[in-house]
Coordinates of C-alpha atoms in Angstrom, one line a residue:
Chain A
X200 CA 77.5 87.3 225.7
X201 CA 80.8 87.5 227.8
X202 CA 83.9 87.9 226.0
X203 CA 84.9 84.9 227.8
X204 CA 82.6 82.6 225.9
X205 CA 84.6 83.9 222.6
X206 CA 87.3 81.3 221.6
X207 CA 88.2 83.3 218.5
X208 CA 88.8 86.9 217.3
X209 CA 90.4 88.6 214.4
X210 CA 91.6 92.5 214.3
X211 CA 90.7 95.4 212.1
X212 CA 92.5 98.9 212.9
X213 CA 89.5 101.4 211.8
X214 CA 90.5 103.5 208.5
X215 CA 89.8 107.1 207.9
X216 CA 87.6 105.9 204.7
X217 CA 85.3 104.4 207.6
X218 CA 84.7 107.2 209.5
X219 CA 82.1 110.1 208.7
X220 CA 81.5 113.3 209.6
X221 CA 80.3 112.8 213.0
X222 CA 84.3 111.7 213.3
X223 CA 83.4 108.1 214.5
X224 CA 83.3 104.8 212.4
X225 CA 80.1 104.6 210.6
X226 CA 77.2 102.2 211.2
X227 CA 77.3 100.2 208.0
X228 CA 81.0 99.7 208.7
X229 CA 80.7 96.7 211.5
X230 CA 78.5 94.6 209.1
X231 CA 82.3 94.7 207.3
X232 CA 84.2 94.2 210.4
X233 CA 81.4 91.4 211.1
X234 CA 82.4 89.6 207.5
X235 CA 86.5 89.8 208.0
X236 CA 86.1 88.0 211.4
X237 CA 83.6 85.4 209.6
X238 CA 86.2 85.0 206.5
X239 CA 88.9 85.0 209.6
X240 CA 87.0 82.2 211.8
X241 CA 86.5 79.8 208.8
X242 CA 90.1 80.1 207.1
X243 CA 91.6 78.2 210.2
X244 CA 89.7 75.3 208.0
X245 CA 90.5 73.4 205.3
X246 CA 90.7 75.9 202.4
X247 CA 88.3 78.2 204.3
X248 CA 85.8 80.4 202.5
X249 CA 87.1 80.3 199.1
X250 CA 87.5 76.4 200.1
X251 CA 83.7 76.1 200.5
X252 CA 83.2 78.1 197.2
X253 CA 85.0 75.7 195.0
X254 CA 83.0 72.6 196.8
X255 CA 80.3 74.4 195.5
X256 CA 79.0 76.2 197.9
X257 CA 77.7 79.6 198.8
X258 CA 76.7 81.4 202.3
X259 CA 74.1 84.5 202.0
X260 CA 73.7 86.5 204.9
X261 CA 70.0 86.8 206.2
X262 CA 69.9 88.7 209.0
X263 CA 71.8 91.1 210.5
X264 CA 72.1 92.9 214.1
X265 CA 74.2 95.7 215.6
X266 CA 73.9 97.2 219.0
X267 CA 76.7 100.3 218.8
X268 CA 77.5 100.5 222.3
X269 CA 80.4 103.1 222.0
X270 CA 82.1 105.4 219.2
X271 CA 84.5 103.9 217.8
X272 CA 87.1 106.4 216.2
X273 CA 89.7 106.6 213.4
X274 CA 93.0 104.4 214.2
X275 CA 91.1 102.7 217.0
X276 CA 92.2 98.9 217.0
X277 CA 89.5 96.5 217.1
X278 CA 89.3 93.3 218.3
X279 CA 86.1 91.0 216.7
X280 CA 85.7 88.4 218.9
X281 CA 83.0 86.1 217.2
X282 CA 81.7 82.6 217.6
X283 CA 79.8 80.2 215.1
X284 CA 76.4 79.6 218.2
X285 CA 74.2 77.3 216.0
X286 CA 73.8 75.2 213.2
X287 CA 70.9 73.7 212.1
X288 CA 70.4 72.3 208.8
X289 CA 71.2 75.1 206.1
X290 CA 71.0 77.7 208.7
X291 CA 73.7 78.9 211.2
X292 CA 74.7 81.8 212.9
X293 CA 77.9 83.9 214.5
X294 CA 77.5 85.9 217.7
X295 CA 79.9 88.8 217.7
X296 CA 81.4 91.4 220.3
X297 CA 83.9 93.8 219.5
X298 CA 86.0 95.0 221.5
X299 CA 88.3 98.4 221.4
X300 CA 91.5 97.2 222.6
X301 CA 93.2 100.6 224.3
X302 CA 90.2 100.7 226.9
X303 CA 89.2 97.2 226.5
X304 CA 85.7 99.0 226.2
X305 CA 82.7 96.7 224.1
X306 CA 81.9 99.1 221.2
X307 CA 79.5 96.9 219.8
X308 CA 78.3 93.6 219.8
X309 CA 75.1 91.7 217.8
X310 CA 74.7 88.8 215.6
X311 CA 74.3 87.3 211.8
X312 CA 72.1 84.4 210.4
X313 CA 73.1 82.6 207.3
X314 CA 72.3 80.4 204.5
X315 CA 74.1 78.1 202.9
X316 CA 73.4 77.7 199.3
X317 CA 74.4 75.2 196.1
X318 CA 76.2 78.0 194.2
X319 CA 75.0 77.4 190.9
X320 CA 71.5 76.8 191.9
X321 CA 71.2 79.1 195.0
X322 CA 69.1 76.3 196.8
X323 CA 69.6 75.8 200.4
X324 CA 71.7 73.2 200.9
X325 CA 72.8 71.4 204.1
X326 CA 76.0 72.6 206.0
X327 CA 78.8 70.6 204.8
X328 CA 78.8 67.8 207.9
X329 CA 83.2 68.3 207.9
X330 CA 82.8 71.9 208.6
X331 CA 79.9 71.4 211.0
X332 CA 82.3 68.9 213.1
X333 CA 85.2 71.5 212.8
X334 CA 83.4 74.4 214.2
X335 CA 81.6 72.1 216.8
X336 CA 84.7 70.8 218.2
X337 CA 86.4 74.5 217.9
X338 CA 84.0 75.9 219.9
X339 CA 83.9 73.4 222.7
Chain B
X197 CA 54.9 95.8 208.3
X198 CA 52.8 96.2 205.8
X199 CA 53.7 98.4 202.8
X200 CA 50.4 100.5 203.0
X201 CA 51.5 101.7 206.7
X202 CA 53.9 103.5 205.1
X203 CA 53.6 107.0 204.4
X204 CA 57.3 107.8 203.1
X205 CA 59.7 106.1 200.6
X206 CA 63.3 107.7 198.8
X207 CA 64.3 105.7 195.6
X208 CA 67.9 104.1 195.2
X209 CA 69.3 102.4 192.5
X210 CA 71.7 99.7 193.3
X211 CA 74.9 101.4 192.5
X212 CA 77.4 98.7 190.9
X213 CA 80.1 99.5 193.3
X214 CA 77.8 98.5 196.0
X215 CA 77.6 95.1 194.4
X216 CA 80.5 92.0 195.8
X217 CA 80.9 89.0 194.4
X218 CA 78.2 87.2 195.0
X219 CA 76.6 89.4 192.3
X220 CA 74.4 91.1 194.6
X221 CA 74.2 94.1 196.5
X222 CA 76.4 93.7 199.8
X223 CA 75.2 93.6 203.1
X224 CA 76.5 96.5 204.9
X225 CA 74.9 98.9 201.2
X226 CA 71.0 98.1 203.0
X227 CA 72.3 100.2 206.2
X228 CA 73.3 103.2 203.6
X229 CA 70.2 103.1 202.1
X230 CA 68.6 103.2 205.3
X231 CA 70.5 106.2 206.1
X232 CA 69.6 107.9 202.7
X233 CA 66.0 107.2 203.7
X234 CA 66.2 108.8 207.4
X235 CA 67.8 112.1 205.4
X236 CA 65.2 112.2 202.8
X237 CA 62.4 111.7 205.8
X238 CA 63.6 114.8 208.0
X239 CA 64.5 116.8 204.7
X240 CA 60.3 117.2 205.1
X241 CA 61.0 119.3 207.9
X242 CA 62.6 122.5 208.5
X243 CA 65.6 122.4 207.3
X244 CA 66.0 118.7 207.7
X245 CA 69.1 116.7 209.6
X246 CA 71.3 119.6 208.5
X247 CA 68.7 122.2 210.7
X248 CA 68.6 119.6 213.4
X249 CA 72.6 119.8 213.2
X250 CA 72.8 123.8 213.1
X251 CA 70.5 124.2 216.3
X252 CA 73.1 121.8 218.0
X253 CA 71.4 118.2 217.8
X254 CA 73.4 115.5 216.3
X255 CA 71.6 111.5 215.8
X256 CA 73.8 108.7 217.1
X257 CA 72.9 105.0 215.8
X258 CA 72.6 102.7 218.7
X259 CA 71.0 99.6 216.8
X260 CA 70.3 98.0 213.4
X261 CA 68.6 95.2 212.2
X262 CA 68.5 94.1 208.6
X263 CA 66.4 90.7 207.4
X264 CA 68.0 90.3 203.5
X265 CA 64.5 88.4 202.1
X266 CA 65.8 88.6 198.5
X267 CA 68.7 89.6 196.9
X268 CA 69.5 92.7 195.0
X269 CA 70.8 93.5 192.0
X270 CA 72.8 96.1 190.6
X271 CA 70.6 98.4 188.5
X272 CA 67.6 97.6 190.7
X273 CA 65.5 100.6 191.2
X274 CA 65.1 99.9 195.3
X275 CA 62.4 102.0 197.0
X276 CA 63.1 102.7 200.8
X277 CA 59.8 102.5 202.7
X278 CA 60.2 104.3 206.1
X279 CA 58.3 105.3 209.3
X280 CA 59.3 106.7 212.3
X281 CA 57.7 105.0 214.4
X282 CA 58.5 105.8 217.9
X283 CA 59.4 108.8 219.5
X284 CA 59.7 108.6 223.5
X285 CA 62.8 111.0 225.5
X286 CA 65.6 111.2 223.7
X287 CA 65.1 107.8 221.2
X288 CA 63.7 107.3 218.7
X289 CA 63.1 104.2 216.2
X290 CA 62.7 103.8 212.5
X291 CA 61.1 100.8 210.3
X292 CA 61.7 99.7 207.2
X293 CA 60.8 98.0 204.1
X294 CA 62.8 98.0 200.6
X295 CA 61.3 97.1 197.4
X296 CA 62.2 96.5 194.2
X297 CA 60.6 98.5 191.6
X298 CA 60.4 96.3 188.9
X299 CA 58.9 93.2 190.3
X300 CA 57.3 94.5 194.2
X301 CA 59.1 92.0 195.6
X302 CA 60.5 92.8 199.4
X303 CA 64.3 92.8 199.4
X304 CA 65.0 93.5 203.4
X305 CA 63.0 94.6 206.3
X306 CA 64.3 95.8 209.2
X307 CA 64.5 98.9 212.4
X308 CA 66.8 101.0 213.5
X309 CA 67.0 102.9 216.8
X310 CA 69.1 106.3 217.6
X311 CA 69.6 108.6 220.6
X312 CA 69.5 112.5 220.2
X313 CA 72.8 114.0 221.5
X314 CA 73.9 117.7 221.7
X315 CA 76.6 118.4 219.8
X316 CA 78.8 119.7 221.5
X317 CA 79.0 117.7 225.0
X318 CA 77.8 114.3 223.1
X319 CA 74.9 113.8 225.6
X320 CA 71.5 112.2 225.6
X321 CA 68.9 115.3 225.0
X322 CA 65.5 115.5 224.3
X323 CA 64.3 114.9 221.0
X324 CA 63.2 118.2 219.8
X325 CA 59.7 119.0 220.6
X326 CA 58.7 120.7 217.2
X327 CA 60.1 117.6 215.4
X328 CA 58.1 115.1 217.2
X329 CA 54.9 117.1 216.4
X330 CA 56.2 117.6 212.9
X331 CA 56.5 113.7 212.7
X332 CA 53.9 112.9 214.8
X333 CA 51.2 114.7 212.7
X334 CA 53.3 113.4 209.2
X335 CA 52.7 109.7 210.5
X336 CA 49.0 109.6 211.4
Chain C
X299 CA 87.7 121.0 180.1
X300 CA 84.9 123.5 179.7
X301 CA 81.4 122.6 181.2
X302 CA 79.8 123.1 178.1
X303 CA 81.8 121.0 176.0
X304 CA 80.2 117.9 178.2
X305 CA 76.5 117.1 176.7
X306 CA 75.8 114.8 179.6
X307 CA 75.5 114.7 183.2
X308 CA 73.7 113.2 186.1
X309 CA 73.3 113.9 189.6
X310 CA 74.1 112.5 192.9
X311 CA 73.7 113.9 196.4
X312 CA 76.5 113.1 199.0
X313 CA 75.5 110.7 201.3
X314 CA 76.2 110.8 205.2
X315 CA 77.8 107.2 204.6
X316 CA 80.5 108.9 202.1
X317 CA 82.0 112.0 204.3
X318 CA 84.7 111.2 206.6
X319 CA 86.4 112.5 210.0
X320 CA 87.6 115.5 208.0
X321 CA 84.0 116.8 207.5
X322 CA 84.4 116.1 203.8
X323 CA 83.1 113.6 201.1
X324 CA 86.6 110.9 200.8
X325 CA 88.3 111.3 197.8
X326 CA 87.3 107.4 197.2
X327 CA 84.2 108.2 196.6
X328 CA 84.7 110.5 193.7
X329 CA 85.3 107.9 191.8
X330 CA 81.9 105.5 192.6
X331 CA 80.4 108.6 191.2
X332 CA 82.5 108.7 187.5
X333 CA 80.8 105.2 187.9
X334 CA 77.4 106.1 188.5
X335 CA 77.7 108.6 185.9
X336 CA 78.8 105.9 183.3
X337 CA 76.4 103.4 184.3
X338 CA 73.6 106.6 183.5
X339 CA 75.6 107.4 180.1
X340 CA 75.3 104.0 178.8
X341 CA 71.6 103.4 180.3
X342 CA 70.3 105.5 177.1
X343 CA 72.1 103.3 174.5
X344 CA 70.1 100.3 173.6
X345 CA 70.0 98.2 177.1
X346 CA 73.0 100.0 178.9
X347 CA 75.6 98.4 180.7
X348 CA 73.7 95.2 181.5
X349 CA 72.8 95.2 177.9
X350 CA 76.0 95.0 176.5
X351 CA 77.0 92.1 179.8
X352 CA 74.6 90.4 178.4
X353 CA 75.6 90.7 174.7
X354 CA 78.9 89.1 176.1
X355 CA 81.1 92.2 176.7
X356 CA 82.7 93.8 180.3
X357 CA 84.7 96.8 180.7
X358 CA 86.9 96.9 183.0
X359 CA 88.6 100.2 184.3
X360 CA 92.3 100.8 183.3
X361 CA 93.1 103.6 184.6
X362 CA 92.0 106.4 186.9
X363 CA 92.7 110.4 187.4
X364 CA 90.6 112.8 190.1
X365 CA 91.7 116.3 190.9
X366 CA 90.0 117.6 194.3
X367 CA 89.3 120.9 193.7
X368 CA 87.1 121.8 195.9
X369 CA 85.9 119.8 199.4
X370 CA 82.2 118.3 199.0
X371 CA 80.1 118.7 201.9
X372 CA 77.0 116.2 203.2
X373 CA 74.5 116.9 201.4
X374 CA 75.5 118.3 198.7
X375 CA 73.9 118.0 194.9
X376 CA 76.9 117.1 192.3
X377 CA 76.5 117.1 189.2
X378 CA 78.6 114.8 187.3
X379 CA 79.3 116.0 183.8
X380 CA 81.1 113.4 181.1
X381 CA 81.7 112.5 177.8
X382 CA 83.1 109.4 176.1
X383 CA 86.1 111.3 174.5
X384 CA 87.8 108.7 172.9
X385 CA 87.1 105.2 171.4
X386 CA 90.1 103.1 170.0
X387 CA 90.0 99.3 169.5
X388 CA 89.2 97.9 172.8
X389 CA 90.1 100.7 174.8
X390 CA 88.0 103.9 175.5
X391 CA 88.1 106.8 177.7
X392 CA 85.7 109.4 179.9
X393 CA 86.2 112.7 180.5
X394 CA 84.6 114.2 183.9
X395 CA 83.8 117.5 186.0
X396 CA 81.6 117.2 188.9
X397 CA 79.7 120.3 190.2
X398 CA 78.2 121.4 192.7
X399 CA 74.9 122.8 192.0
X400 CA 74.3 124.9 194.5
X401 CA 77.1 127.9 193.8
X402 CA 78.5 126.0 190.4
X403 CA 81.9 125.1 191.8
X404 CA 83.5 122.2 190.0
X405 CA 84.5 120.4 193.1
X406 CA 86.6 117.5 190.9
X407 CA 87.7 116.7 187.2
X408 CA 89.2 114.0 185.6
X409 CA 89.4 111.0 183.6
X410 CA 88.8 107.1 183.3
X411 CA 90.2 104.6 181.3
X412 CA 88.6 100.9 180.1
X413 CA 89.2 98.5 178.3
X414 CA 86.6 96.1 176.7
X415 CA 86.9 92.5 177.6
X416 CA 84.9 89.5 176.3
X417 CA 82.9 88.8 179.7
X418 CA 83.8 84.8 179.4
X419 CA 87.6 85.3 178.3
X420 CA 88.4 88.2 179.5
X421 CA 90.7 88.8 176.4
X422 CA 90.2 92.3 174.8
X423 CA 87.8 93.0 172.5
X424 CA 86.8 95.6 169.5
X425 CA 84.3 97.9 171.1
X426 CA 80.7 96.9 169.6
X427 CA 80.2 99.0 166.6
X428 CA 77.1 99.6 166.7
X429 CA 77.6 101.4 170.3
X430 CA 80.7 103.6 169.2
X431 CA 78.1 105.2 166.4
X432 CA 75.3 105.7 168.8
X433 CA 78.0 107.3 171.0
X434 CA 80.1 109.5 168.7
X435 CA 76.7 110.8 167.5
X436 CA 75.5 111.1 170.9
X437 CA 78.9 113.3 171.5
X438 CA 79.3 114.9 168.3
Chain D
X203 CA 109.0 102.7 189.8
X204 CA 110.5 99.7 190.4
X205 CA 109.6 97.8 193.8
X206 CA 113.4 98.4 195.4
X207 CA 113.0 102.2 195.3
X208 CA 110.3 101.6 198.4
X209 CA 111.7 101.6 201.5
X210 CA 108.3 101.0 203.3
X211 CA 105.5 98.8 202.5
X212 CA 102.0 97.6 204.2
X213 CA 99.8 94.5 204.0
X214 CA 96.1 94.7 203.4
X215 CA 94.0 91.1 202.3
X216 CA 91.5 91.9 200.1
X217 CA 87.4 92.0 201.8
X218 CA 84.8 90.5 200.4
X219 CA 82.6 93.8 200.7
X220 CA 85.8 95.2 198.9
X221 CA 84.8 93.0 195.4
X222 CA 82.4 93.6 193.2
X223 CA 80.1 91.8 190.8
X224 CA 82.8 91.4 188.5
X225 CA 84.2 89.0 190.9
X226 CA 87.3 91.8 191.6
X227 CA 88.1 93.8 193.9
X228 CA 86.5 97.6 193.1
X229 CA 88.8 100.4 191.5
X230 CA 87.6 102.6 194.2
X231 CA 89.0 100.2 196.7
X232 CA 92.7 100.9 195.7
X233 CA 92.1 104.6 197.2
X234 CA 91.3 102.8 200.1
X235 CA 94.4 100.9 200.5
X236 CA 96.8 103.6 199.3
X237 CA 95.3 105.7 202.2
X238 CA 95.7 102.9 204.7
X239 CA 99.6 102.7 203.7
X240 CA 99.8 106.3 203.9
X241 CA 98.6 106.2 207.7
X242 CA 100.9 103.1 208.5
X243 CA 103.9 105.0 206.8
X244 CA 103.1 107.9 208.6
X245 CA 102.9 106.0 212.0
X246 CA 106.5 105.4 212.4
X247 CA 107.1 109.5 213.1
X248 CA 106.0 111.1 216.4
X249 CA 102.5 110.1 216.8
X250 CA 101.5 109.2 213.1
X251 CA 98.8 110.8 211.4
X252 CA 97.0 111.2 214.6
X253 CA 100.0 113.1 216.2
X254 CA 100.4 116.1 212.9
X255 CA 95.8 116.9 213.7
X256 CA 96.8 117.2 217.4
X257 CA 99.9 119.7 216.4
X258 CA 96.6 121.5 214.6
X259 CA 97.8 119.8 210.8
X260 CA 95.5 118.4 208.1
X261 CA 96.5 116.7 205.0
X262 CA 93.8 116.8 202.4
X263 CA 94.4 114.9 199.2
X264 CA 94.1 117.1 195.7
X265 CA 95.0 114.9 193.4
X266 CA 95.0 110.8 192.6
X267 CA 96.0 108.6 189.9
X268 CA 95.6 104.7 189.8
X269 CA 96.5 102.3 186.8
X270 CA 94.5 99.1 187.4
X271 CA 97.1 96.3 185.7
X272 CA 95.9 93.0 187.2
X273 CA 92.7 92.7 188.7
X274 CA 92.9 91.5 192.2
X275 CA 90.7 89.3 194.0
X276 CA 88.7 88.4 197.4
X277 CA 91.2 87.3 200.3
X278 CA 94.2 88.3 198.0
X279 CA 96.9 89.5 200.2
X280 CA 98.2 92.6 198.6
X281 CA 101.5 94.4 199.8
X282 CA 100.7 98.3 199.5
X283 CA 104.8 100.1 198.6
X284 CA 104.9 103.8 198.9
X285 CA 107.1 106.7 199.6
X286 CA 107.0 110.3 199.9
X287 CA 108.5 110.9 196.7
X288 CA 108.4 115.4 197.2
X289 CA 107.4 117.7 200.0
X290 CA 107.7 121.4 198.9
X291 CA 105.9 123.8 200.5
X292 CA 102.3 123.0 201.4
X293 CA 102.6 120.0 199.2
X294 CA 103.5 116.9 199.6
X295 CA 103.5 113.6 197.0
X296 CA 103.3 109.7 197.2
X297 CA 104.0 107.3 194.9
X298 CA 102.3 103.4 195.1
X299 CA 102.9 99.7 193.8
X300 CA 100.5 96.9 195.0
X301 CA 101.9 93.8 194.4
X302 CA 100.1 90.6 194.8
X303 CA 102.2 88.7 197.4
X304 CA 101.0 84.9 196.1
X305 CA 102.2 86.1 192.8
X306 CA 104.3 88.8 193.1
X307 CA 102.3 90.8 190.1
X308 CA 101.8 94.5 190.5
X309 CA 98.0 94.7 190.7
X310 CA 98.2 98.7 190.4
X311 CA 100.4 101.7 190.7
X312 CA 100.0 105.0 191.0
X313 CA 100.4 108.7 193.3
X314 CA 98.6 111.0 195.1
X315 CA 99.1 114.4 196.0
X316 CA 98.6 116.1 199.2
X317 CA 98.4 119.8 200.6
X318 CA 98.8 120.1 204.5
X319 CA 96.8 122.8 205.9
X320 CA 95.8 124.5 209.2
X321 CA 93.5 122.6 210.9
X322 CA 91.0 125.4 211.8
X323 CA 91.2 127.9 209.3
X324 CA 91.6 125.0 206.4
X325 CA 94.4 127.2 205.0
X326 CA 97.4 125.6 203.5
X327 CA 100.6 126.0 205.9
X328 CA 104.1 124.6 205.8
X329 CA 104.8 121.1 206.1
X330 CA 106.3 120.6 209.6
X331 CA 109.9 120.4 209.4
X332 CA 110.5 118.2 211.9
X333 CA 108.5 115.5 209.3
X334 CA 110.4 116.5 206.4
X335 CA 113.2 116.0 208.0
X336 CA 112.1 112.8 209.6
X337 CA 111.0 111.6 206.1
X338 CA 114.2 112.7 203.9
X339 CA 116.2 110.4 206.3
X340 CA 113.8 107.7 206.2
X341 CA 113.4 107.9 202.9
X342 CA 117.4 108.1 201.5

């Protein structure tokens, strides 16, 4: 996906904690960066994440994919560029590509698929219809 | 995959730091234990990721998938089901399925792919020859 | 504190996912391995940790103390050594030296403290009776 | 040490992969964050952290100490205060506050201490004057 199709990013600056011994970020670490650009995207509505929790609800992650493109190294500033590309009953899901801003180079890009769930029953529930119309007309 | 085309598995127990929440096991903790699992699988072979790292190779993740089917919990004894299952240049591709040992349920399924590099000038190499007999005969 | 005065232990080995840039295990994780040895403590008293959640109690840690002695490499086998050394109202305290097995260097020592909360309050509470016996028997 | 002897401070917001099933951010985490101010504070002299490995430096931490006084929670925004408090020698120390900004409660404090050494040999060397210097003025 071009980064042009992107209408939204967030930034993470990589930490020496998130680096291993091969001196690059390690591969669990943009499942992270993945999650602050989700918690990012959705605080620009009403009451964001934690906003959702207290109507009740609760979004599990259910799939998750990383293509590593490029190293990405210690102090390297990050750019997540991510867009919510479906929704579909309880289901949706966020594209992502993130982007190393010195170089402008792609270090990785892939996707997620979520649930959303009642959060005392953890039953799939149907995406609130606000947010679903806030995200629709965000990404138009 | 089914379980029985597995020949190896490594044991994890859900560590509560690993835990958010949610109350389960994060996310980005399934590609860790997939990591502990590819270590345990070449520690079979002489002298394991460590060898493969003394006679100059190093194993760069270039892709991850992870389908969550169940959540985890902390204390759950997990056991990481793994194959190699293709070997061709310098990639090479693992599968996986993680259990939990109490009830059999599957927790997350998913692949990863890596390129062999030499350690020193980063490049693609040819995965080393003795190694893909070693897993070649391991795996039928 | 002298290795034999601890009467418990358990082992970890250091994961790829827990060295950073420098080569080294980060001095983070030292101490999501006090936990794991706590969690392994309590798992021979009646139910563990989750046994005493579930009897209505949480410990929460107070404080924390690590001196890196030594770096700790991927791959390594540590043993973590501990002992409850002090139980006092609602507050109690863990004593730790982690070695590494292969040439019995103590790569770390030092202490935790917690304090026991009611898990739906979270106001301090006594320390279950019943638990400081087993343990100052356990320790004695 | 109260918050107006810090002349330097740095914001982190708390991750969702940062809390655990406690529903609070881990005690491991604070590490974490005390490392990331360390790296901002040391960005404002000649090429940061970054700059003292490419003059063939290395600062490994020997010693850490955190007391957890409020918990802190998911998408907090927590304000990380630390100075150099002593350099002498091959050591140097920091001490920490993390205050809550919503609140303004002091989630933890704490210090860690460091040694610099030689980059390839891993023995401990001076601390470079020029930072001393650089930090004694910053810091009075």
């Amino acid at each position: 996906m071009p980064l042009d199709e992107f209408r939204f990013s967030t930034d993470v600056r990589v930490r020496f904690a998130e680096t291993d011994a091969q001196g690059v970020a390690h591969n669990a670490e943009f499942l992270v960066w993945y999650e602050v650009g989700r918690i990012d995207y959705l605080a620009r509505f009403r009451g964001g994440y934690k906003g959702l929790q207290e109507e009740g609800y609760e979004a599990l992650t259910i799939e998750s994919h990383v293509r590593y493109l490029a190293p990405a190294y210690f102090d390297d500033v990050l750019r997540v560029h991510l867009r919510c590309s479906e929704i579909k009953g309880a289901r949706f899901r966020y594209d992502y590509a993130i982007e190393r801003l010195s170089d402008n180079v792609i270090v990785a890009d892939g996707w997620t698929k979520h649930a959303v769930v009642d959060r005392t029953t953890h039953r799939p529930t149907r995406f609130p219809a606000w947010l679903a119309e806030a995200i629709a007309s965000a990404e138009c």
